[in-house]
Amino acid sequence: MQKKMLTGFRPTGKLHLGHLHGNIKNMIQNQDKYENFFFLVDWHALSTEYQDTHNIKKNLIECVIDLIALGINPEFTHLYRQSDIKAIPELTLYLSMITPMSWLERCPTYKEQIRELKAKDLSTLGFFSYPVLMAADILIVNADIVPVGEDQLPHLEITREIARRFNHLYGDYFSEPKEMLSKSTRVPGTDGRKMSKSYGNAIFLSDDRNTVKKKVRQMITDPERIRKTDPGHPRVCNVFAFYKIYRDREIESIEKRCRKGEIGCTACKDELAGIISDSLEDFQEKRARLLKDKEYVYEVLKKGSQKVNIIASNTISDVRKKMGID
Ligand code: TRP
């Protein structure tokens, strides 16, 4: 039987380059090898955004448009909204019965987010049990492969532990999902920190040529390089990090011309901006078309959830039997 690949995506609104070079690229490149599940996790968004929810739905639609425009093909991939699969919270409830609180308490992402997101009150049951909901997302379709960023590995480990515990208690049923890590999980933003909408350092996939050029011009290069003829140090340069993503095959000659001081930083940046914009051309055309045809987008989500609901309700009826309710 064909293996199942699944990933969940936070509906953050329009996408940026950091998203693209993370798990989305992995998903697109492997679309023809697996049965694919790609969903927008609006319930997970609620766990951190419950105080201000007015953007969740709008952001979700923008995300779906970007994903389709990028090449997530609804013919090959079930594209759906988490909150359309009502069997997920039912499975979450069953799994929560067998999940020790200590597994969640020691989860590093939990501790880190409570520390980092001080402005939000995250001392809620929903946020605490986030990994159980994520386990249900994955186990509801019995996914084999999960493309994620490194930050999600602890959650995947908890998913496997829960699956193992279920199998031990009620007999073998769930397979243990494996991660698929993307090569360039960390795309730098224009200020060198990780690219993120909330840091204000993102290049969006929808940015026009001028905007991309302006943003790339702001990037921090090698602080020791003052004149064009000074030798550069590409290893510390943000622009070079992007060349590694976009021009990996020619990376040695690009490195050389910088080290030898053959090209100035501004010219090097403008060239990169052109490369980025060229790579976004097809996407932007497709996106513009989809923006005018939102009905199609809603239809994709509806069809996606219909298919997944069939699989999900099978799982739930098996689980209910295994657990002795039915
Ligand atoms: N927790 C993931 C994130 O914040 C999103 C997510 C939710 C997910 N459910 C998932 C990812 C299931 C992979 C599989 O990015």
Coordinates of C-alpha atoms and ligand atoms in Angstrom, one line a residue:
M1 CA 0.0 0.0 0.0
Q2 CA 1.1 3.5 -0.7
K3 CA 2.7 5.2 2.3
K4 CA 1.1 8.3 3.7
M5 CA 2.9 11.6 4.1
L6 CA 1.2 14.3 6.2
T7 CA 2.1 17.7 7.5
G8 CA 0.2 20.4 9.3
F9 CA 0.7 24.1 8.8
R10 CA -0.1 27.1 11.0
P11 CA -2.4 29.5 9.0
T12 CA -0.1 32.5 9.4
G13 CA -1.4 34.4 6.3
K14 CA 0.6 34.9 3.2
L15 CA 3.7 32.8 3.0
H16 CA 7.4 33.9 3.0
L17 CA 10.6 32.3 1.8
G18 CA 11.2 30.7 5.1
H19 CA 8.0 28.7 4.8
L20 CA 8.8 27.7 1.2
H21 CA 12.2 26.3 1.9
G22 CA 11.0 24.4 5.0
N23 CA 8.5 21.6 4.9
I24 CA 6.5 22.9 1.9
K25 CA 9.3 22.2 -0.6
N26 CA 9.6 18.7 0.8
M27 CA 5.9 18.2 0.4
I28 CA 5.9 19.4 -3.2
Q29 CA 8.9 17.5 -4.3
N30 CA 7.6 14.2 -2.9
Q31 CA 4.0 14.6 -3.9
D32 CA 4.0 11.8 -6.4
K33 CA 5.5 9.2 -4.1
Y34 CA 3.0 9.1 -1.4
E35 CA -0.7 9.6 -0.5
N36 CA -0.5 13.2 0.8
F37 CA -2.2 15.0 3.5
F38 CA -1.6 18.7 3.9
F39 CA -3.8 20.6 6.3
L40 CA -4.1 24.0 8.0
V41 CA -4.1 23.8 11.7
D42 CA -6.7 26.4 12.8
W43 CA -7.3 24.6 16.2
H44 CA -3.6 24.8 16.9
A45 CA -3.7 28.5 16.0
L46 CA -6.4 28.9 18.6
S47 CA -4.2 27.5 21.3
T48 CA -2.0 30.5 21.1
E49 CA -4.2 33.1 19.5
Y50 CA -7.4 32.6 21.5
Q51 CA -7.5 36.1 22.7
D52 CA -7.5 37.6 19.2
T53 CA -9.1 35.3 16.7
H54 CA -10.4 37.6 14.0
N55 CA -7.5 36.9 11.5
I56 CA -7.5 33.1 11.7
K57 CA -10.0 32.4 8.9
K58 CA -8.7 35.1 6.6
N59 CA -5.1 34.0 7.1
L60 CA -6.1 30.4 6.4
I61 CA -7.6 31.2 3.0
E62 CA -4.5 33.3 2.1
C63 CA -2.3 30.3 3.1
V64 CA -4.3 27.9 1.0
I65 CA -4.1 30.2 -2.0
D66 CA -0.3 30.4 -1.6
L67 CA 0.0 26.7 -1.2
I68 CA -1.9 25.9 -4.4
A69 CA -0.1 28.6 -6.3
L70 CA 3.2 27.0 -5.1
G71 CA 2.3 23.6 -6.5
I72 CA 0.5 21.7 -3.8
N73 CA -1.8 20.0 -6.3
P74 CA -5.2 19.2 -4.9
E75 CA -5.4 16.3 -7.4
F76 CA -2.5 14.5 -5.6
T77 CA -2.8 16.0 -2.1
H78 CA -5.7 16.1 0.3
L79 CA -5.7 19.8 1.2
Y80 CA -7.9 20.5 4.2
R81 CA -8.7 22.4 7.3
Q82 CA -8.1 20.8 10.6
S83 CA -11.3 22.1 12.1
D84 CA -13.3 20.3 9.3
I85 CA -12.2 16.9 10.7
K86 CA -14.4 16.5 13.8
A87 CA -12.9 13.1 14.5
I88 CA -9.6 14.7 15.4
P89 CA -10.9 16.1 18.8
E90 CA -12.6 12.8 19.5
L91 CA -9.3 11.0 19.0
T92 CA -7.6 13.7 21.0
L93 CA -9.9 12.9 23.9
Y94 CA -9.1 9.1 23.7
L95 CA -5.4 9.7 23.5
S96 CA -5.5 12.2 26.4
M97 CA -6.8 9.3 28.6
I98 CA -3.6 7.4 28.1
T99 CA -1.1 10.3 27.9
P100 CA 0.8 10.9 31.2
M101 CA 0.9 14.6 32.1
S102 CA 4.7 14.3 32.7
W103 CA 5.3 13.7 29.0
L104 CA 3.7 17.0 28.3
E105 CA 5.3 18.9 31.2
R106 CA 8.8 17.9 30.1
C107 CA 8.2 18.8 26.4
P108 CA 10.9 21.4 25.6
T109 CA 8.7 23.4 23.2
Y110 CA 6.1 23.8 25.9
K111 CA 8.6 25.2 28.4
E112 CA 10.2 27.4 25.8
Q113 CA 7.0 28.9 24.5
I114 CA 5.7 29.7 28.0
R115 CA 9.0 31.5 28.5
E116 CA 9.2 33.3 25.1
L117 CA 5.6 34.3 24.6
K118 CA 5.2 36.1 27.9
A119 CA 2.7 38.6 26.5
K120 CA 0.2 35.7 26.0
D121 CA -1.3 33.8 28.8
L122 CA -0.5 30.2 27.8
S123 CA -1.4 28.6 31.1
T124 CA -4.4 26.9 29.5
L125 CA -5.4 23.3 29.1
G126 CA -5.6 23.6 25.4
F127 CA -2.0 24.9 25.1
F128 CA -0.7 22.3 27.5
S129 CA -2.2 19.4 25.5
Y130 CA -1.1 20.8 22.1
P131 CA 1.1 17.7 21.5
V132 CA -1.9 15.4 22.0
L133 CA -3.9 17.3 19.4
M134 CA -0.9 17.0 17.1
A135 CA -0.7 13.3 17.7
A136 CA -4.3 13.0 16.8
D137 CA -3.8 14.9 13.6
I138 CA -1.2 12.4 12.6
L139 CA -2.6 9.2 13.9
I140 CA -6.1 9.9 12.6
V141 CA -4.9 8.9 9.1
N142 CA -2.1 6.7 10.4
A143 CA 0.6 8.7 8.6
D144 CA 4.0 7.2 7.9
I145 CA 6.1 10.2 7.1
V146 CA 5.8 13.7 8.5
P147 CA 7.8 16.6 6.9
V148 CA 8.6 19.1 9.8
G149 CA 11.2 21.5 10.9
E150 CA 13.5 20.5 13.7
D151 CA 11.5 22.5 16.3
Q152 CA 8.7 19.9 15.9
L153 CA 10.8 16.8 16.7
P154 CA 9.8 16.7 20.4
H155 CA 6.1 16.6 19.3
L156 CA 6.7 13.8 16.9
E157 CA 8.5 11.9 19.6
I158 CA 5.4 12.3 21.9
T159 CA 3.2 11.1 19.0
R160 CA 5.3 7.9 18.7
E161 CA 5.2 7.4 22.5
I162 CA 1.4 7.7 22.5
A163 CA 1.1 5.3 19.5
R164 CA 3.2 2.8 21.3
R165 CA 1.2 3.1 24.5
F166 CA -2.0 2.7 22.6
N167 CA -0.7 -0.4 20.8
H168 CA 0.6 -1.9 24.1
L169 CA -2.8 -1.3 25.9
Y170 CA -5.3 -2.2 23.2
G171 CA -3.3 -4.2 20.6
D172 CA -1.3 -3.1 17.6
Y173 CA -3.1 -0.5 15.5
F174 CA -1.1 2.7 14.9
S175 CA 2.2 2.9 13.0
E176 CA 4.9 5.1 14.4
P177 CA 5.4 8.1 12.1
K178 CA 8.8 9.2 11.0
E179 CA 10.0 12.7 10.4
M180 CA 11.3 14.0 7.1
L181 CA 13.6 17.0 7.8
S182 CA 14.2 19.7 5.3
K183 CA 17.7 20.6 4.4
S184 CA 17.5 24.3 4.9
T185 CA 15.3 24.5 7.9
R186 CA 16.7 27.9 8.9
V187 CA 16.2 30.6 6.3
P188 CA 17.6 33.9 7.6
G189 CA 15.5 37.0 7.6
T190 CA 16.8 40.3 6.3
D191 CA 18.2 41.0 9.8
G192 CA 20.0 37.6 10.1
R193 CA 17.5 36.2 12.6
K194 CA 15.3 33.3 11.6
M195 CA 12.8 34.6 8.9
S196 CA 9.5 35.2 10.6
K197 CA 6.5 37.5 10.0
S198 CA 6.5 38.5 13.6
Y199 CA 10.1 39.7 13.4
G200 CA 9.3 42.0 10.5
N201 CA 12.2 40.5 8.5
A202 CA 10.4 38.4 6.0
I203 CA 10.4 38.4 2.2
F204 CA 6.9 37.4 1.2
L205 CA 6.3 35.2 -1.8
S206 CA 3.9 37.9 -3.1
D207 CA 6.4 40.7 -2.8
D208 CA 6.9 42.5 -6.1
R209 CA 10.3 43.1 -7.7
N210 CA 10.9 46.5 -6.1
T211 CA 10.0 45.3 -2.7
V212 CA 12.3 42.2 -2.9
K213 CA 15.1 44.5 -4.1
K214 CA 14.6 46.9 -1.3
K215 CA 14.5 44.1 1.3
V216 CA 17.5 42.4 0.0
R217 CA 19.4 45.7 -0.1
Q218 CA 18.7 46.0 3.7
M219 CA 20.4 42.6 4.4
I220 CA 23.4 42.6 6.6
T221 CA 26.5 41.4 4.8
D222 CA 30.1 41.3 6.0
P223 CA 30.6 44.1 8.5
E224 CA 34.4 44.1 7.9
R225 CA 33.9 44.8 4.2
I226 CA 33.9 48.5 3.6
R227 CA 35.1 49.0 0.0
K228 CA 34.2 46.8 -2.9
T229 CA 37.8 45.7 -3.3
D230 CA 38.1 44.6 0.3
P231 CA 38.1 40.8 0.5
G232 CA 34.7 39.5 1.8
H233 CA 33.8 36.7 4.2
P234 CA 30.9 34.9 2.7
R235 CA 30.5 32.6 5.7
V236 CA 29.2 35.4 7.9
C237 CA 27.1 37.0 5.1
N238 CA 23.3 36.8 5.0
V239 CA 23.2 37.3 1.3
F240 CA 25.5 34.4 0.8
A241 CA 23.2 32.2 2.9
F242 CA 20.6 32.8 0.2
Y243 CA 23.0 32.0 -2.7
K244 CA 23.5 28.7 -1.0
I245 CA 19.7 28.1 -1.3
Y246 CA 19.3 29.4 -4.8
R247 CA 22.6 28.7 -6.5
D248 CA 24.1 25.8 -4.7
R249 CA 25.7 24.4 -7.9
E250 CA 27.7 27.5 -8.6
I251 CA 28.4 28.2 -5.0
E252 CA 32.2 27.9 -5.2
S253 CA 32.6 30.6 -7.9
I254 CA 30.2 32.9 -6.0
E255 CA 32.2 32.5 -2.9
K256 CA 35.5 33.2 -4.8
R257 CA 34.3 36.4 -6.4
C258 CA 33.3 37.7 -2.9
R259 CA 36.6 36.6 -1.3
K260 CA 38.6 38.2 -4.0
G261 CA 36.6 41.4 -3.9
E262 CA 35.5 41.1 -7.5
I263 CA 31.9 42.0 -6.9
G264 CA 30.5 44.7 -4.6
C265 CA 27.8 43.9 -2.0
T266 CA 25.2 46.1 -3.7
A267 CA 25.7 44.4 -7.1
C268 CA 25.7 41.0 -5.4
K269 CA 22.4 41.9 -3.6
D270 CA 20.7 43.2 -6.7
E271 CA 21.7 40.0 -8.5
L272 CA 20.2 37.9 -5.7
A273 CA 17.0 40.0 -5.7
G274 CA 16.6 39.3 -9.4
I275 CA 17.1 35.5 -8.8
I276 CA 14.5 35.5 -6.1
S277 CA 12.0 37.5 -8.1
D278 CA 12.5 35.3 -11.2
S279 CA 11.8 32.2 -9.1
L280 CA 8.6 33.7 -7.9
E281 CA 7.1 34.8 -11.2
D282 CA 5.0 31.7 -12.0
F283 CA 3.8 31.6 -8.4
Q284 CA 2.7 35.2 -8.5
E285 CA 0.8 34.8 -11.7
K286 CA -1.1 31.8 -10.4
R287 CA -1.8 33.5 -7.1
A288 CA -3.3 36.5 -8.8
R289 CA -5.6 34.1 -10.7
L290 CA -6.7 32.3 -7.5
L291 CA -7.4 35.5 -5.6
K292 CA -10.1 36.2 -8.2
D293 CA -11.5 32.7 -7.8
K294 CA -12.0 32.1 -4.1
E295 CA -15.0 29.7 -4.8
Y296 CA -12.5 27.3 -6.3
V297 CA -10.4 27.5 -3.1
Y298 CA -13.4 26.8 -0.9
E299 CA -14.3 23.9 -3.1
V300 CA -10.8 22.4 -2.8
L301 CA -11.0 22.6 1.0
K302 CA -14.5 21.0 1.0
K303 CA -13.4 18.1 -1.3
G304 CA -10.2 17.6 0.8
S305 CA -12.1 17.3 4.0
Q306 CA -14.7 15.0 2.5
K307 CA -12.0 12.5 1.6
V308 CA -10.2 12.7 4.9
N309 CA -13.4 12.4 6.9
I310 CA -13.9 9.0 5.4
I311 CA -10.5 7.8 6.6
A312 CA -10.9 9.6 9.9
S313 CA -14.2 8.0 10.8
N314 CA -12.8 4.6 10.0
T315 CA -10.0 5.2 12.5
I316 CA -12.4 6.4 15.1
S317 CA -14.7 3.4 14.8
D318 CA -11.7 1.1 15.1
V319 CA -10.3 3.0 18.1
R320 CA -13.7 2.9 19.8
K321 CA -13.8 -0.9 19.4
K322 CA -10.2 -1.3 20.5
M323 CA -10.8 0.7 23.6
G324 CA -13.9 -1.2 24.4
I325 CA -16.5 1.5 24.0
D326 CA -18.2 -0.1 21.0
Ligands
TRP1 N1 2.8 22.0 15.4 C1 3.1 22.3 14.0 C2 3.8 23.7 13.9 O1 3.6 24.5 14.8 C3 1.9 22.2 13.2 C4 1.3 20.9 13.2 C5 0.1 20.6 13.8 C6 1.7 19.7 12.5 N2 -0.2 19.3 13.6 C7 0.7 18.7 12.8 C8 2.8 19.4 11.8 C9 0.9 17.4 12.4 C10 3.0 18.1 11.3 C11 2.0 17.1 11.6 O2 4.4 24.0 12.9

